[in-house]
Backbone as a ProteinNet text record, in pm:
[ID]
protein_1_A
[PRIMARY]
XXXXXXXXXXXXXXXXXXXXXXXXXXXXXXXXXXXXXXXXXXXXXXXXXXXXXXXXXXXXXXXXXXXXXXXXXXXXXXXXXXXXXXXXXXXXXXXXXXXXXXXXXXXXXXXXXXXXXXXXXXXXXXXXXXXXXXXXXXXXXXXXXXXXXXXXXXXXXXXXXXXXXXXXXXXXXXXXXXXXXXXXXXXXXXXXXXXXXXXXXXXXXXXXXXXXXXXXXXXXXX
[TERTIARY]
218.4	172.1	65	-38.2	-100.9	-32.5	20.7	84.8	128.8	214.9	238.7	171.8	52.6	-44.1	-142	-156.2	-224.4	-97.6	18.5	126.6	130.6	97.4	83.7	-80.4	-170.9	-269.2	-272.2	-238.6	-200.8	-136	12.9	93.8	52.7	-36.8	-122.5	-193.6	-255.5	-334.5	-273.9	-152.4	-102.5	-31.8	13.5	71.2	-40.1	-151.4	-251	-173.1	-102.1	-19.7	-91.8	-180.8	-306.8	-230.3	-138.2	-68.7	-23.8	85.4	133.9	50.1	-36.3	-185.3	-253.8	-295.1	-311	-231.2	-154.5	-36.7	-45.7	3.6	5.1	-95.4	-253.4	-348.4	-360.2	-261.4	-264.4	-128.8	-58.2	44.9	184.5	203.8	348.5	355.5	442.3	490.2	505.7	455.9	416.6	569.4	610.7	777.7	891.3	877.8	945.6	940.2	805.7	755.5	759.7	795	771.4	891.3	873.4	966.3	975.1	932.5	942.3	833.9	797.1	701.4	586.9	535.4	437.3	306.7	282.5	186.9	42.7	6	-120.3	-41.1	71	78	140.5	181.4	309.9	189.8	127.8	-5	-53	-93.9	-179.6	-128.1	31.4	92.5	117	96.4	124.1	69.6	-64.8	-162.3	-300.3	-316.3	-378.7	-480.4	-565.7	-644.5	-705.3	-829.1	-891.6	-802.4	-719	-650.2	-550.2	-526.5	-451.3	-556.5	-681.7	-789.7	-828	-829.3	-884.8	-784.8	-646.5	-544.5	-561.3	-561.4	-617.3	-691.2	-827	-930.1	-854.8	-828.3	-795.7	-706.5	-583	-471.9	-509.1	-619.4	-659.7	-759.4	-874.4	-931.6	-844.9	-754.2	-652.8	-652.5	-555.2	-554.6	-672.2	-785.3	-860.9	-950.9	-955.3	-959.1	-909.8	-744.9	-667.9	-715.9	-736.3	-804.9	-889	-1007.7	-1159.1	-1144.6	-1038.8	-1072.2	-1024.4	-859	-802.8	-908.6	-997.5	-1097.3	-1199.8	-1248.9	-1343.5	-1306.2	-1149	-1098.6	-1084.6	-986.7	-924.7	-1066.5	-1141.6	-1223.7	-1276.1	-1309.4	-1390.2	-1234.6	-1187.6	-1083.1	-994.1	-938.8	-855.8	-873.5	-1012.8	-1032	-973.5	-876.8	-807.3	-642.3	-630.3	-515	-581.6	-679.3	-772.3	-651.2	-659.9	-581.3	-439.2	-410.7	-259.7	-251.5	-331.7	-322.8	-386.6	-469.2	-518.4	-380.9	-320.4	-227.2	-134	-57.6	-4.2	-18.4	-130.4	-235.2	-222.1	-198.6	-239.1	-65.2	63.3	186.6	157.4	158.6	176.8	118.1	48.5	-45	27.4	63.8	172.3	329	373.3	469.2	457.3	378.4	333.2	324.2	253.6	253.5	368.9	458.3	607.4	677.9	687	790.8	709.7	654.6	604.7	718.7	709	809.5	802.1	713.7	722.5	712.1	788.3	833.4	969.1	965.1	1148.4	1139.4	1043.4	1034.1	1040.3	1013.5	998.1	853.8	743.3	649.7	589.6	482.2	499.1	579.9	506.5	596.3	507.1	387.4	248	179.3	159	95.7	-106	-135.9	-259.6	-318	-200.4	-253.6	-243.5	-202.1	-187.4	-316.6	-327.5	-462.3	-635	-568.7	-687.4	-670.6	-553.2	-500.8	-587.4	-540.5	-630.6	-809.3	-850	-1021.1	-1052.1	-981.2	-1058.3	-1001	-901.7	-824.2	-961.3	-947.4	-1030.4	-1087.4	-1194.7	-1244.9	-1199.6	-1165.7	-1100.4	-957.2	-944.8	-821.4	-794.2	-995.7	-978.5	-1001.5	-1045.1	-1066.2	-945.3	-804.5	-711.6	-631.1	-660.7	-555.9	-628.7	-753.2	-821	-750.6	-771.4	-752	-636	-505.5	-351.3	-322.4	-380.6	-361.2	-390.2	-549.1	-588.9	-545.9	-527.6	-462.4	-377.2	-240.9	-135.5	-151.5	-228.4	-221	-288.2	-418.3	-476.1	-438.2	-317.8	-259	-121.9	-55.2	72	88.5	6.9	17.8	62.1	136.8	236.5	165.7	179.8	123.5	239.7	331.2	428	470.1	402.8	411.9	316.3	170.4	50.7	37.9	138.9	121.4	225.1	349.6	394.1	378.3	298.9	203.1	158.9	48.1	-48.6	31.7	156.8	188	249.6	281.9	287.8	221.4	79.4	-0.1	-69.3	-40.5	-107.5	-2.7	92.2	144.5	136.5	136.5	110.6	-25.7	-149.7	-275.1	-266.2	-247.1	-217.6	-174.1	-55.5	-26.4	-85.4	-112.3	-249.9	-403.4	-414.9	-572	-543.8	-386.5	-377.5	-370.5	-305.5	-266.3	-362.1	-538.1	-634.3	-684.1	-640.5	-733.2	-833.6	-830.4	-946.8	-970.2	-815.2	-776.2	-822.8	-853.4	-917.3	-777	-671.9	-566.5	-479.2	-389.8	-322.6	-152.2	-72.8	0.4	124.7	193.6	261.1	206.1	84.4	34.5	32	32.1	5	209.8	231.1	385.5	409.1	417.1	392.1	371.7	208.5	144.4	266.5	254.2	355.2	486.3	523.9	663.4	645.3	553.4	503.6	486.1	384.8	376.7	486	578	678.8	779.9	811.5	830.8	744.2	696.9	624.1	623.6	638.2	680.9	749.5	895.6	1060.4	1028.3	978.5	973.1	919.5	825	745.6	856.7	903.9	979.9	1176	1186.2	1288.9	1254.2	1158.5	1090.7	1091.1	1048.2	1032	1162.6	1245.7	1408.8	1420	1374.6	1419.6	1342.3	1228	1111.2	1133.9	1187.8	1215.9	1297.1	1428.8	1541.6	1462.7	1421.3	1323.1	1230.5	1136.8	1063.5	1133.4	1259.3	1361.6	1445.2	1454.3	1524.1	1437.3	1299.3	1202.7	1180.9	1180.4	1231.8	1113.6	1093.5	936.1	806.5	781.8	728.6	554.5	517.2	334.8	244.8	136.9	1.4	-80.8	-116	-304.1	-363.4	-517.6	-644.8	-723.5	-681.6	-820.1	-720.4	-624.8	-517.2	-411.3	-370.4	-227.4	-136.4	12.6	132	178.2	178.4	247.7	350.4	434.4	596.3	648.2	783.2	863.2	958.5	1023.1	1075.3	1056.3	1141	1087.6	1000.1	1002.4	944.9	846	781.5	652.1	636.1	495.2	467.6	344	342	223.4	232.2
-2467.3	-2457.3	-2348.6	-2333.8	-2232.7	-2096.9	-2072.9	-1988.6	-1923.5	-2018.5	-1987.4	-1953	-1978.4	-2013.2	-1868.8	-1813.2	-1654.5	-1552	-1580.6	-1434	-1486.9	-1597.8	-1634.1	-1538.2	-1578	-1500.8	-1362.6	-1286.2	-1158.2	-1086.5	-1142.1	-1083.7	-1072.5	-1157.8	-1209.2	-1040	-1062	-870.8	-739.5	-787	-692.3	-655.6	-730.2	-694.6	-619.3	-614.6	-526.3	-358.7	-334.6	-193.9	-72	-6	88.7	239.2	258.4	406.4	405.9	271.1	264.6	211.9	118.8	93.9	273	293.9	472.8	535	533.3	632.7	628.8	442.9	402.8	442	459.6	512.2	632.5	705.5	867.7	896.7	758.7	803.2	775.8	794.8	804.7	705.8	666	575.3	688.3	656.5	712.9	704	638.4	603	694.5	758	867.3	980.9	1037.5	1113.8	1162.9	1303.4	1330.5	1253.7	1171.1	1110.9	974.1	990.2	798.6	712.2	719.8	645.1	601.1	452.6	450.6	435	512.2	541.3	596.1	649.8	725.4	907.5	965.1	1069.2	1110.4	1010.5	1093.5	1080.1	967.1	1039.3	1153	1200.2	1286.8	1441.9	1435.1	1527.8	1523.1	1435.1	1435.3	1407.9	1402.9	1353	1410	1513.2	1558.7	1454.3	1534.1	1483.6	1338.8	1397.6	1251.6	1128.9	1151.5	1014.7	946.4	1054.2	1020	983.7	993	920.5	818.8	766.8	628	540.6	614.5	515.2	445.8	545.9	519.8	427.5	438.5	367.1	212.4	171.6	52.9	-9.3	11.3	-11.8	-23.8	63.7	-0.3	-121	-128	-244.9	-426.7	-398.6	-532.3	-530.5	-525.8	-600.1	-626.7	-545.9	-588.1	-741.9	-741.5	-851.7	-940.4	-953.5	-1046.9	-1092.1	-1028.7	-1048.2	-1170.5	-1063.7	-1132	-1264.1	-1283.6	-1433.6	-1523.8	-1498	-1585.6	-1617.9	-1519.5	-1538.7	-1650.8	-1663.8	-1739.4	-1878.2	-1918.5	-2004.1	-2070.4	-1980.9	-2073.4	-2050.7	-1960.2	-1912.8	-2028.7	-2143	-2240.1	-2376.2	-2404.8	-2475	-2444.1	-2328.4	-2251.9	-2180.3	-2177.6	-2093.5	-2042.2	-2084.9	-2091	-2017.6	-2002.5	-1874.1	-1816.4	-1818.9	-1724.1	-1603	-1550.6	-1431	-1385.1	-1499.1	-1486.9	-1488.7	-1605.4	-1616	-1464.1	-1402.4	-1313.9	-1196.9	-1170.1	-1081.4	-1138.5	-1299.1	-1308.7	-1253.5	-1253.9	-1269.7	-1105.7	-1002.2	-827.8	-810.5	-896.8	-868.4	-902.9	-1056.2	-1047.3	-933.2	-861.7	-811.9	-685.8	-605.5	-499.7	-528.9	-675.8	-679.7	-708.5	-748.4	-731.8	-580.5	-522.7	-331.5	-291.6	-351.6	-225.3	-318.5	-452.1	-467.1	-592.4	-539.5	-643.9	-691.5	-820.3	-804.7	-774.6	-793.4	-730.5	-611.1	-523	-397	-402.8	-476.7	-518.2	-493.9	-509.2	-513.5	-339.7	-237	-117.1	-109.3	-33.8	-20.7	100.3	85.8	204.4	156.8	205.9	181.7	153.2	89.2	-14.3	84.3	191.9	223.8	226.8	241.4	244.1	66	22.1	-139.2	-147.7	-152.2	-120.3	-76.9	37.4	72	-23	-42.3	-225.2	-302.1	-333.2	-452.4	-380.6	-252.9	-226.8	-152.8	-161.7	-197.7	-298.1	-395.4	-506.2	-615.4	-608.5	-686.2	-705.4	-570.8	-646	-491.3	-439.8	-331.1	-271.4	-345.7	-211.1	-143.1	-194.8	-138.9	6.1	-12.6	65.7	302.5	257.2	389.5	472.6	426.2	403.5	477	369.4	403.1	575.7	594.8	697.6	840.9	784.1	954.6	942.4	891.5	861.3	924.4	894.3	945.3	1059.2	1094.8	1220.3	1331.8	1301.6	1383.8	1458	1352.6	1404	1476.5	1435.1	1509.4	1634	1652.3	1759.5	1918.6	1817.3	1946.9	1960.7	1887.1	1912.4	1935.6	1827.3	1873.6	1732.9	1624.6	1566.3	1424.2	1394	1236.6	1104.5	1113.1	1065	1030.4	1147.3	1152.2	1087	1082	1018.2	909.4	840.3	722.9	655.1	692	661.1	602	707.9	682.4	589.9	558.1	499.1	348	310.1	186.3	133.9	279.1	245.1	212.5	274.1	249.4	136.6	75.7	-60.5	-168.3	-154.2	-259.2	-258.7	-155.3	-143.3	-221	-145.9	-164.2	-367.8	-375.3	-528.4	-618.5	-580.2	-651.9	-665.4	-502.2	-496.7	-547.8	-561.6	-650.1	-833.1	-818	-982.3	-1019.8	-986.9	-995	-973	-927.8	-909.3	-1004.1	-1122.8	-1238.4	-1211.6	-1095	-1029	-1144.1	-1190.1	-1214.7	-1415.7	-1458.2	-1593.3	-1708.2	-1640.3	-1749.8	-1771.5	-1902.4	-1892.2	-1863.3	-1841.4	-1728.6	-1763	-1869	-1890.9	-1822.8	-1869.5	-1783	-1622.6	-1588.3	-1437.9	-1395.6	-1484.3	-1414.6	-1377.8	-1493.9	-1510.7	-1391.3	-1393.6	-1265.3	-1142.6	-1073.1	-1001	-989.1	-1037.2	-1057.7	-1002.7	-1087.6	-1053.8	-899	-807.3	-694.7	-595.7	-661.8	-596.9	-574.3	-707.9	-665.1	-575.5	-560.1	-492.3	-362.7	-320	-198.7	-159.7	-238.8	-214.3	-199.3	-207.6	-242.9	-100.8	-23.6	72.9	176.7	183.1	280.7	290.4	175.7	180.1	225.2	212.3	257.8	444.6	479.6	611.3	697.8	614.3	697.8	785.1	822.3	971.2	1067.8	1030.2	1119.6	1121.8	1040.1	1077.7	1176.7	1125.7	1278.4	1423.2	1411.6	1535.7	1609.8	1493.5	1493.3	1607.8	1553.6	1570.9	1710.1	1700.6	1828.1	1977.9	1955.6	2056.9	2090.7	1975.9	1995.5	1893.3	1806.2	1793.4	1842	1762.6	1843.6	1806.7	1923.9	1899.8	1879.4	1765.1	1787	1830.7	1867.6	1976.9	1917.1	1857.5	1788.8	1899	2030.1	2116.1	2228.1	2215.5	2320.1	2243.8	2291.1	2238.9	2255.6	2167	2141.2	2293.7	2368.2	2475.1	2465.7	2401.6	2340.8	2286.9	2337.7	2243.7	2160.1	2054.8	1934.3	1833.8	1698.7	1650.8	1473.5	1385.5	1256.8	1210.9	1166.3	1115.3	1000.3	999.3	851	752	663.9	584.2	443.6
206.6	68.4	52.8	122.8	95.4	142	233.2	234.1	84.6	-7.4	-133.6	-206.3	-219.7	-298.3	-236.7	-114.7	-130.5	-159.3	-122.7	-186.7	-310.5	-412.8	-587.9	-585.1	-542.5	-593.6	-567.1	-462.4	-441.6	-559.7	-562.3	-659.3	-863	-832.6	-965.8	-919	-890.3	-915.8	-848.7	-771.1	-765.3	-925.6	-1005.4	-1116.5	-1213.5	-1207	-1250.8	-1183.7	-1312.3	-1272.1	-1354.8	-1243.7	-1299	-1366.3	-1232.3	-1311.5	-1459.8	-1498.8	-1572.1	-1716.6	-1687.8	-1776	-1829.5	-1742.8	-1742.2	-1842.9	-1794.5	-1836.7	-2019	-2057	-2169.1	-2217	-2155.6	-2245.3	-2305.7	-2226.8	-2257.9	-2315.2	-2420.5	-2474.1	-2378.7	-2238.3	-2199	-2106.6	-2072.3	-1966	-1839.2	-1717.5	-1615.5	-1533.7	-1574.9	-1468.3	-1568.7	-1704.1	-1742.5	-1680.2	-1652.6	-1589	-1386.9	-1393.1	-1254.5	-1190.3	-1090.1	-1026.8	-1041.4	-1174.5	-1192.7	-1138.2	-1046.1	-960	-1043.2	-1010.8	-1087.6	-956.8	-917.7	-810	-843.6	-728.3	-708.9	-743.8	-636.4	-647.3	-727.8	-806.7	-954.1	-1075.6	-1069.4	-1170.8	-1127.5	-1009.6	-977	-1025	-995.1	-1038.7	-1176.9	-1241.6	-1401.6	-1473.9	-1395.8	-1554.5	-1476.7	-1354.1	-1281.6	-1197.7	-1100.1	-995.4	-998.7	-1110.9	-1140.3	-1153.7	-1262.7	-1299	-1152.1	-1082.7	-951.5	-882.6	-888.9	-784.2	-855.4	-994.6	-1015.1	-1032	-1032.7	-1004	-844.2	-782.2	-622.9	-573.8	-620	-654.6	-675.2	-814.7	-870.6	-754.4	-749.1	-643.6	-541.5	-432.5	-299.7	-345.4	-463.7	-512.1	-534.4	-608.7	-623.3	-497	-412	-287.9	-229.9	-241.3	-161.2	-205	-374	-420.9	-383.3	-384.5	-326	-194.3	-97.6	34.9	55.8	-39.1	-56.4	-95.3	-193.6	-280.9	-170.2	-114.6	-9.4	112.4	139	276.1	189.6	86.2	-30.9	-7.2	-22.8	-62.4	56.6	164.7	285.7	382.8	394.3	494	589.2	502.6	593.1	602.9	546.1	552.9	651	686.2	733.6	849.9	950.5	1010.4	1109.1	1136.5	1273.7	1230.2	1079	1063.8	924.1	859.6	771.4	765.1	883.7	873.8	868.3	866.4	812.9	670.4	631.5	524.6	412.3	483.6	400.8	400.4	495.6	485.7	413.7	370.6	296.7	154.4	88.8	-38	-34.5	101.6	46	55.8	88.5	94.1	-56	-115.3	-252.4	-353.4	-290.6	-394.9	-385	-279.4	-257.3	-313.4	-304.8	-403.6	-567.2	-609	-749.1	-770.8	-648.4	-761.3	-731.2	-630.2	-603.7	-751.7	-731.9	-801.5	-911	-1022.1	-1116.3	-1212.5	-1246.6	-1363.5	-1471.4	-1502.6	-1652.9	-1661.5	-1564.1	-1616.4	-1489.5	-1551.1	-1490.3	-1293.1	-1303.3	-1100.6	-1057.7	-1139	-1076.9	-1126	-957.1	-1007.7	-924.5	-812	-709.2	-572.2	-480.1	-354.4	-248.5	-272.5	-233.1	-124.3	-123	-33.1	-59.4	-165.1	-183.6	-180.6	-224.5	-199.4	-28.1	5.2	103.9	242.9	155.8	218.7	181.3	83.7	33.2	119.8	182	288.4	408.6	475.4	562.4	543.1	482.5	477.9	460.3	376.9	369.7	493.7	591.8	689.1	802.2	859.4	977.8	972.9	1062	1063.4	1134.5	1317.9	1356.6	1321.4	1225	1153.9	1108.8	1030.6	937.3	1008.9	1130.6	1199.4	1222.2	1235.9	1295.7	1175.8	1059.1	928.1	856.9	847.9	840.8	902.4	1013.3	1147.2	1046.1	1100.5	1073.9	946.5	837.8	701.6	671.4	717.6	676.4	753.3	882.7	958.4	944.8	903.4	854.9	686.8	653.9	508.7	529.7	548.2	547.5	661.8	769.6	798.4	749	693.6	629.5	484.8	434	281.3	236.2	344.6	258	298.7	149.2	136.4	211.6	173.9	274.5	403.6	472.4	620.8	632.5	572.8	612.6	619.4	443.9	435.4	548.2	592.8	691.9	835.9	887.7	973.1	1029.7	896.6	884.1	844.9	808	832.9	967.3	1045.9	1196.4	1250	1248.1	1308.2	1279.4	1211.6	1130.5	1209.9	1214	1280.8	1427.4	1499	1627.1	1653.1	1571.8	1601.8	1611.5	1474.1	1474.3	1576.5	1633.5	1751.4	1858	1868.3	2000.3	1972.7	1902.5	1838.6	1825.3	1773.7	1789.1	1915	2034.8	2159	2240.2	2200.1	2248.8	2225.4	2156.8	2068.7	2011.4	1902.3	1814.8	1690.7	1658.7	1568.4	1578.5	1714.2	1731	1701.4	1681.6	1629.7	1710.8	1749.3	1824.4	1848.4	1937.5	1909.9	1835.4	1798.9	1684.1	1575.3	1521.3	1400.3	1387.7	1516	1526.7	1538.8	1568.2	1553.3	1460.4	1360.9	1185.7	1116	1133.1	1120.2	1156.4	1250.9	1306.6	1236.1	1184	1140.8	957.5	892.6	772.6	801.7	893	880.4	923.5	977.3	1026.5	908.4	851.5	707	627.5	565.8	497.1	529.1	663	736.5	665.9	704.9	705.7	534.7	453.8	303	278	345.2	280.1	369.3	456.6	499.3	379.5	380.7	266.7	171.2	99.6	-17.9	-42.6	93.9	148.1	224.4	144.6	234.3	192.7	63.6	30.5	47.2	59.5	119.3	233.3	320.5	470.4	518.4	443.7	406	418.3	308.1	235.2	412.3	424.6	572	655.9	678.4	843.9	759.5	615.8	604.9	615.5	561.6	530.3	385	265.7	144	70	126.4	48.3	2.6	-76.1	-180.4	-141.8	-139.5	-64.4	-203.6	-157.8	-289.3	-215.4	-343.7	-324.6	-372	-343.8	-445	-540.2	-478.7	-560.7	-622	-600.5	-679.3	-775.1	-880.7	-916.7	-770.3	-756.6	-645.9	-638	-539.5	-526	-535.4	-498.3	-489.1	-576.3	-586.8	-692.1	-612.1	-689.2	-641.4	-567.5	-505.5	-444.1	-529.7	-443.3	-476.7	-482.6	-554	-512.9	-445.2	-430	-283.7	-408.1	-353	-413.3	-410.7
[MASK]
++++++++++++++++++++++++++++++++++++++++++++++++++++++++++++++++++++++++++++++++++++++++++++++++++++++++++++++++++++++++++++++++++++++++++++++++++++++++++++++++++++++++++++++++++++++++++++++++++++++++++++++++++++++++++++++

């Protein structure tokens, strides 16, 4: 039951859909636009920088909310899988922004929630998801590859931190665990098939923070 009850509160603020809230304020629906996506990088490209960074902003915030409240609630009740349960509560909250309903279940493709899940999860998480992201972006260009990455490396790290007993739980729960992020993997890499294409062909499309996109075509990530 609680299990249910942190992917219900997750998905409750994951449906707080910032691009598309945004968007409506400035007149257009954000999923007409660009590549549809209702993300961080299809605002960024379509309604420029700022608005692609406080979309950013908001979207890694919800999950991390979601987090915070589930650690509030189960923290002392729960201590012995806390952390499962909190990753349930940042899956719901990543499926509320990919797929809300009330905009018929298209929304982004959870990576900035995402990155809420890893700062607010555990800390040594968060060194890991950093290098991984910026790395890849600031020498390639491409938000995609970074965010990619950086959900590899999130599940790897995970296993090797649970299997260190960082995580204090015992190992049924950590399978659990494991399995939830393994999904969520397999979920953000489906999400990213066509950007992967794009990846392996040489045909994606790079962002810039301090320039308009040099490039034409191509998907956005978010």
């Amino acid at each position: 039951m609680e299990r249910i009850i942190c992917l219900v509160i997750g998905y409750v603020f994951g449906l707080f859909q910032t691009a598309y809230i945004y968007g409506k304020l400035h007149g257009i629906d954000i999923r007409n636009y660009g590549s549809g996506n209702a993300g961080t990088t299809n605002t960024m490209r379509v309604l420029g920088t700022k608005a692609g960074l406080l979309v950013l902003l908001c979207d890694i915030v919800k999950c991390i909310l979601a987090v915070v409240v589930t650690g509030l609630v189960f923290g002392k009740t729960h201590p012995d899988m806390v952390y499962l349960l909190k990753l349930y509560a940042a899956a719901g909250a990543i499926l509320g922004h990919n797929f809300p309903f009330y905009l018929h279940f298209k929304g982004g493709k959870g990576i900035a929630a995402t990155a809420g899940l890893i700062l607010s999860f555990h800390p040594y998480l968060i060194p890991m998801g950093v290098i991984l992201f910026f790395g890849a972006f600031f020498t390639t260009h491409y938000v995609s590859l970074g965010s990619l990455l950086v959900y590899a490396g999130f599940f790897i790290e995970l296993i090797v931190l649970g299997q260190l007993g960082i995580f204090g739980m015992p190992q049924n729960v950590l399978i659990e665990m494991y399995v939830i992020a393994g999904a969520l993997t397999v979920m953000a890499y489906y999400k990213h098939r066509e950007n992967i294409k794009r990846l392996l062909s040489g045909t994606e499309r790079k962002t810039y923070l301090s320039h308009k996109n040099k490039e034409d075509g191509g998907k956005e990530n978010g």
